[in-house]
XYZ file of C-alpha atoms in Angstrom:
423
model
C 23.453 32.238 118.976
C 23.101 31.435 122.711
C 23.221 33.787 125.764
C 26.843 32.715 126.343
C 28.003 32.930 122.761
C 27.111 36.494 121.784
C 27.711 37.892 118.271
C 30.630 40.086 119.329
C 32.299 37.163 121.149
C 31.789 34.915 118.142
C 33.427 37.538 115.876
C 36.340 37.944 118.315
C 36.823 34.179 118.246
C 36.740 34.171 114.513
C 39.315 36.914 114.269
C 41.576 35.100 116.750
C 41.360 31.872 114.846
C 42.331 33.737 111.686
C 45.338 35.527 113.189
C 46.543 32.342 114.976
C 46.379 30.025 112.052
C 47.916 32.744 109.742
C 51.203 32.156 111.599
C 51.612 28.905 109.646
C 51.410 30.573 106.260
C 53.315 33.825 106.488
C 56.484 32.128 105.182
C 54.877 30.674 102.022
C 55.115 33.666 99.726
C 58.547 34.463 101.167
C 60.294 31.231 100.353
C 62.325 32.618 97.467
C 63.332 35.704 99.484
C 64.152 33.739 102.650
C 66.246 31.277 100.640
C 68.306 34.102 99.222
C 68.700 35.933 102.514
C 69.703 32.794 104.448
C 71.857 31.353 101.591
C 69.698 28.289 100.806
C 67.904 26.830 97.773
C 64.164 27.455 97.229
C 63.383 23.705 97.428
C 65.178 23.489 100.808
C 63.401 26.642 102.027
C 60.103 24.935 101.086
C 60.744 22.586 104.021
C 59.926 25.536 106.353
C 56.329 24.749 105.503
C 56.869 21.154 106.615
C 58.244 22.371 109.896
C 55.166 24.507 110.541
C 52.854 21.614 109.651
C 54.702 19.147 111.895
C 54.743 21.630 114.754
C 50.958 22.138 114.392
C 50.380 18.402 114.341
C 52.370 18.022 117.657
C 50.217 20.796 119.190
C 47.081 19.145 118.041
C 47.994 15.862 119.771
C 49.367 17.231 123.043
C 47.646 20.587 123.538
C 44.149 20.613 121.949
C 42.796 17.616 123.994
C 43.296 19.752 127.137
C 40.200 21.650 126.062
C 38.137 18.672 127.381
C 39.984 18.830 130.724
C 40.788 22.468 131.524
C 38.984 25.794 131.723
C 39.599 27.130 128.224
C 39.343 30.726 129.401
C 42.504 30.226 131.429
C 44.144 27.906 128.889
C 43.949 30.024 125.709
C 45.806 33.279 126.536
C 49.050 31.668 127.885
C 49.313 29.542 124.677
C 48.958 32.674 122.594
C 51.736 34.353 124.479
C 53.983 31.385 123.766
C 53.085 31.620 120.098
C 54.131 35.323 120.172
C 57.521 34.344 121.615
C 57.980 31.849 118.810
C 57.248 34.553 116.273
C 59.822 36.811 117.882
C 62.319 34.022 117.516
C 61.458 33.715 113.789
C 61.932 37.446 113.317
C 65.460 37.204 114.833
C 66.533 33.865 113.279
C 70.149 34.045 111.978
C 69.993 30.751 109.920
C 67.483 28.635 108.086
C 67.750 25.975 110.795
C 66.960 28.536 113.513
C 64.020 29.866 111.462
C 62.669 26.334 111.023
C 62.865 25.707 114.772
C 61.099 28.958 115.574
C 58.402 28.259 113.033
C 57.934 24.766 114.512
C 57.448 26.257 117.965
C 54.948 28.756 116.531
C 53.146 25.903 114.865
C 52.848 24.032 118.135
C 51.244 26.949 119.959
C 49.117 28.260 117.070
C 46.773 25.282 117.679
C 44.932 27.718 119.925
C 42.681 28.135 116.807
C 41.682 24.501 117.146
C 40.806 24.995 120.798
C 38.514 27.902 119.883
C 36.545 26.065 117.156
C 35.134 23.308 119.364
C 34.716 25.888 122.180
C 32.418 27.931 119.900
C 30.533 24.685 118.978
C 29.969 23.911 122.643
C 28.733 27.460 123.394
C 26.265 27.581 120.426
C 22.654 26.480 120.583
C 22.041 23.072 118.879
C 20.068 24.440 115.969
C 22.779 27.042 115.172
C 25.846 24.977 115.711
C 26.679 24.639 112.021
C 26.399 28.417 111.478
C 28.577 29.123 114.586
C 31.269 26.699 113.415
C 31.025 28.215 109.919
C 31.457 31.713 111.250
C 34.505 30.840 113.308
C 35.960 28.866 110.440
C 35.318 31.756 108.110
C 37.695 33.809 110.206
C 40.190 30.988 110.279
C 40.080 30.522 106.459
C 40.266 34.217 105.738
C 43.309 34.391 108.088
C 44.980 31.585 106.120
C 44.400 33.323 102.789
C 45.181 36.870 103.844
C 48.337 35.697 105.614
C 50.055 35.402 102.199
C 48.858 38.831 101.046
C 49.839 40.578 104.307
C 53.122 38.731 104.340
C 54.006 39.729 100.838
C 53.073 43.374 101.203
C 54.851 43.844 104.562
C 57.964 42.057 103.267
C 58.118 44.187 100.165
C 58.011 47.350 102.329
C 59.862 46.473 105.513
C 61.568 43.114 104.959
C 60.557 39.556 105.771
C 61.566 39.690 109.403
C 59.072 42.436 110.210
C 56.244 40.079 109.052
C 56.852 37.805 112.077
C 57.389 40.760 114.463
C 53.975 42.181 113.534
C 52.374 38.809 113.947
C 53.776 38.501 117.427
C 52.180 41.848 118.406
C 48.800 40.787 117.115
C 48.860 37.618 119.178
C 49.583 39.546 122.303
C 46.770 42.002 121.747
C 44.212 39.207 121.101
C 45.425 37.250 124.076
C 44.587 40.258 126.286
C 41.172 40.655 124.639
C 40.229 36.952 125.020
C 41.338 36.910 128.648
C 38.593 39.526 129.350
C 35.892 38.298 126.944
C 35.823 34.468 127.141
C 33.264 32.916 129.501
C 34.249 30.466 132.216
C 32.632 27.168 131.230
C 33.366 23.851 132.971
C 35.002 21.578 130.407
C 33.096 18.399 129.392
C 35.612 16.078 131.035
C 34.857 17.615 134.375
C 31.436 15.944 134.297
C 32.920 12.596 135.642
C 34.320 14.650 138.511
C 30.740 15.674 139.464
C 29.847 11.979 139.372
C 32.828 11.223 141.640
C 31.690 13.710 144.278
C 28.091 12.352 144.074
C 29.416 8.839 144.508
C 31.318 9.751 147.602
C 28.256 11.365 149.073
C 26.327 8.191 148.428
C 29.041 6.045 150.007
C 30.016 4.441 146.776
C 33.587 3.973 145.329
C 34.100 6.808 142.875
C 35.530 6.359 139.405
C 39.029 7.518 138.771
C 39.149 11.208 137.918
C 40.083 12.238 134.373
C 43.768 12.856 133.737
C 45.902 14.150 130.959
C 47.244 10.695 130.000
C 43.815 9.115 130.174
C 42.626 11.909 127.945
C 45.330 11.142 125.346
C 44.677 7.394 125.570
C 41.030 7.993 124.764
C 41.942 9.300 121.299
C 42.565 5.688 120.135
C 39.183 4.684 121.452
C 37.509 7.485 119.519
C 39.184 6.399 116.320
C 38.117 2.737 116.820
C 34.541 3.402 117.813
C 33.578 6.156 115.349
C 33.595 5.126 111.670
C 32.119 8.493 110.595
C 35.102 10.139 112.237
C 37.459 7.981 110.276
C 35.608 8.703 106.999
C 35.628 12.456 107.604
C 39.285 12.326 108.556
C 40.043 10.884 105.128
C 38.170 13.666 103.361
C 39.825 16.330 105.521
C 43.332 14.965 105.179
C 43.184 14.695 101.420
C 41.639 18.200 101.166
C 44.436 19.593 103.392
C 47.049 17.848 101.253
C 45.610 19.523 98.106
C 45.600 22.916 99.941
C 49.262 22.494 101.044
C 50.416 21.344 97.581
C 48.976 24.403 95.749
C 50.077 27.066 98.212
C 53.524 25.598 98.747
C 54.319 25.468 95.013
C 52.584 28.649 93.951
C 55.354 31.036 95.177
C 57.970 28.924 93.391
C 55.997 29.142 90.111
C 55.186 32.868 90.307
C 58.734 33.952 91.232
C 60.127 32.452 87.996
C 59.681 33.463 84.351
C 57.331 34.065 82.635
C 55.813 35.662 85.750
C 58.870 36.812 87.796
C 56.622 38.425 90.458
C 57.870 39.898 93.691
C 56.674 39.106 97.221
C 53.814 41.709 97.124
C 52.310 40.440 93.899
C 52.687 36.782 94.960
C 50.946 37.626 98.241
C 48.009 39.183 96.458
C 47.115 35.808 94.909
C 45.892 34.885 98.359
C 42.958 37.253 97.745
C 41.714 34.843 95.029
C 40.977 32.367 97.774
C 38.734 34.729 99.702
C 35.931 33.781 97.348
C 36.456 30.196 98.517
C 36.144 31.337 102.114
C 32.522 32.286 101.383
C 31.873 28.580 101.443
C 32.136 28.514 105.193
C 28.777 30.122 106.094
C 27.127 28.344 103.186
C 28.380 24.999 104.323
C 27.336 25.769 107.884
C 23.834 26.517 106.696
C 23.804 23.329 104.612
C 24.952 21.322 107.678
C 22.149 22.739 109.850
C 19.637 21.556 107.133
C 21.077 18.040 107.058
C 22.660 18.134 103.610
C 26.005 16.727 104.694
C 26.523 14.037 102.016
C 25.271 16.031 99.024
C 27.405 19.014 99.986
C 30.460 16.876 100.551
C 30.221 15.489 97.015
C 29.795 18.930 95.525
C 32.798 20.369 97.390
C 35.050 17.367 96.574
C 34.182 17.686 92.896
C 35.071 21.433 93.078
C 38.614 20.479 94.258
C 39.044 18.190 91.267
C 37.894 20.883 88.868
C 40.148 23.469 90.552
C 43.231 21.371 89.873
C 42.237 21.116 86.259
C 42.178 24.923 86.028
C 45.477 25.271 87.836
C 47.157 22.909 85.375
C 46.383 25.434 82.618
C 48.164 28.277 84.456
C 51.806 27.508 83.799
C 52.045 30.587 81.516
C 48.938 32.609 82.416
C 47.703 34.106 85.674
C 43.998 33.944 84.838
C 43.593 30.075 85.065
C 45.541 30.274 88.310
C 43.162 32.794 89.818
C 40.074 30.858 88.673
C 41.624 27.572 89.922
C 42.438 29.105 93.406
C 38.862 30.279 93.710
C 37.322 26.910 92.840
C 39.771 24.790 94.797
C 39.519 26.894 97.929
C 35.706 26.759 97.719
C 35.853 23.004 97.737
C 38.487 22.525 100.364
C 36.917 24.943 102.859
C 33.375 23.804 102.255
C 34.048 20.139 102.786
C 36.078 21.020 105.914
C 33.164 22.819 107.517
C 30.839 19.933 106.843
C 33.408 17.479 108.246
C 33.783 19.373 111.528
C 30.058 19.939 111.989
C 29.493 16.224 111.635
C 32.169 15.054 114.010
C 31.095 17.461 116.705
C 27.698 15.791 116.778
C 29.270 12.403 117.493
C 30.541 13.025 121.060
C 29.523 16.355 122.588
C 31.653 15.558 125.631
C 34.794 15.038 123.533
C 34.757 17.825 120.943
C 38.340 18.884 121.647
C 39.568 15.300 121.300
C 37.548 14.869 118.117
C 39.275 18.041 116.772
C 42.622 16.513 117.693
C 41.879 13.337 115.715
C 40.552 15.201 112.747
C 43.063 18.033 112.509
C 46.118 15.816 113.329
C 45.272 13.731 110.285
C 44.918 16.882 108.288
C 48.223 18.427 109.219
C 50.248 15.247 109.140
C 48.999 14.698 105.651
C 49.706 18.361 104.906
C 53.303 17.937 106.138
C 53.836 14.927 103.931
C 52.247 16.815 101.046
C 54.566 19.827 101.461
C 57.556 17.577 101.364
C 56.131 15.735 98.328
C 55.565 19.107 96.694
C 59.257 20.012 97.027
C 60.108 16.659 95.364
C 57.457 17.075 92.616
C 58.675 20.556 91.859
C 62.302 19.417 91.518
C 61.254 16.444 89.438
C 58.802 18.028 86.979
C 57.879 21.580 87.842
C 54.320 22.874 87.866
C 52.827 20.033 85.838
C 54.183 17.477 88.317
C 52.749 19.495 91.152
C 49.350 19.628 89.525
C 49.473 15.933 88.908
C 50.146 15.320 92.599
C 47.216 17.524 93.529
C 44.934 15.991 91.009
C 45.625 12.422 92.328
C 44.909 13.489 95.882
C 41.573 15.202 94.975
C 40.471 12.278 92.834
C 41.238 9.942 95.721
C 38.953 11.879 98.055
C 36.139 11.861 95.455
C 36.593 8.123 94.914
C 36.232 7.481 98.713
C 33.000 9.518 98.664
C 31.613 7.597 95.677
C 32.489 4.200 97.198
C 31.068 5.144 100.554
C 27.728 5.932 98.895
C 27.341 2.722 96.808
C 25.387 1.039 99.624
C 23.258 4.045 100.497
C 19.655 4.599 99.551
C 20.479 7.879 97.773
C 22.915 7.040 95.031
C 25.828 9.489 94.850
C 25.285 10.279 91.234
C 21.995 12.003 92.014
C 23.226 14.085 94.925
C 25.344 16.826 93.370
C 22.578 18.816 91.695
C 20.484 19.062 94.948
C 23.576 20.252 96.742
C 24.028 23.067 94.228
C 20.368 24.088 94.611
C 20.719 23.968 98.421
C 23.819 26.219 98.408
C 22.099 28.769 96.180
C 19.222 29.314 98.634
């Protein structure tokens, strides 16, 4: 770590990322219960997941880039307070439409997690950036997975509305903690301002200062100029789509015969993914050692295998648990490698790189959640697994095609990645 990014601060940022992003997933194990309480069908209630994903994508485009323009210490706590207000609205929602609107608002403001990840990357020393990103992402991923468990347990004891009320309180507490703990660091987009002042002292005509709209316009330039960003966006978006498909449909499967589980038991399945969250520090270490491509292939193959296991779980919980472990390992591992790589491309634009990468992820996730509702209605669990399998095979095919022209052929790269991860 660096002098600015201490271990306690890194852990606080990791916890905050987990709590913030968990807001998107509390509703997933509750879909059946919410549908009954608000007089809707489970397939219609599944669109609540779509609302959260679309809201998150909007926040990624219009809020996260501000991390390259503003002091993030002053920017982060107010966003978290707004997220808490959205959660209060969800707790009090009288109809499904009102709940969807509140969840969308919460999604927009929960992007504070994606402001913290590039912030941690900027604060870390160069040789430890992968591990810093991996640590913060570990908290984020654990938050995603525990959200379902906590949501199911709290709902079974106190009702589904209390879930959102407790989440609002957690956001307020962490907002206060971060307001005290975060360092004041000039954002990277303030560097041209220094150049402007220097130009004036030298009697030269200064460049135009950075502005919010120029910042947003620069997103297109990043996409055009960085082919590695586009490639990693493809991997990340397809991985997020797989993630969304499995966790959107799982509650629908487990609430029906032969399982007929309640919210608490359905939520406990989120614990299976915690093993996958262990991929975060491992992937960070692999990134610091330069094993990006080998590791990506290994993790993408894990996603494919995970869908194969899940397809066997239509009548048994054991293949589902095994499939969740393997698929989460792959999704989270490739995600860490993707983010570590893109942060190396433009150190002065890490928040905007996050916007490009994560917007692709969550737009694809929103489309996938809607497609999951359709697949479930059309063919049940097998149709859902078919959808997830096609998405994961598509990501692996892109990786293979991308490596055809490289010196190291892709077919020889998976075994070294396994050895590297085991060290």
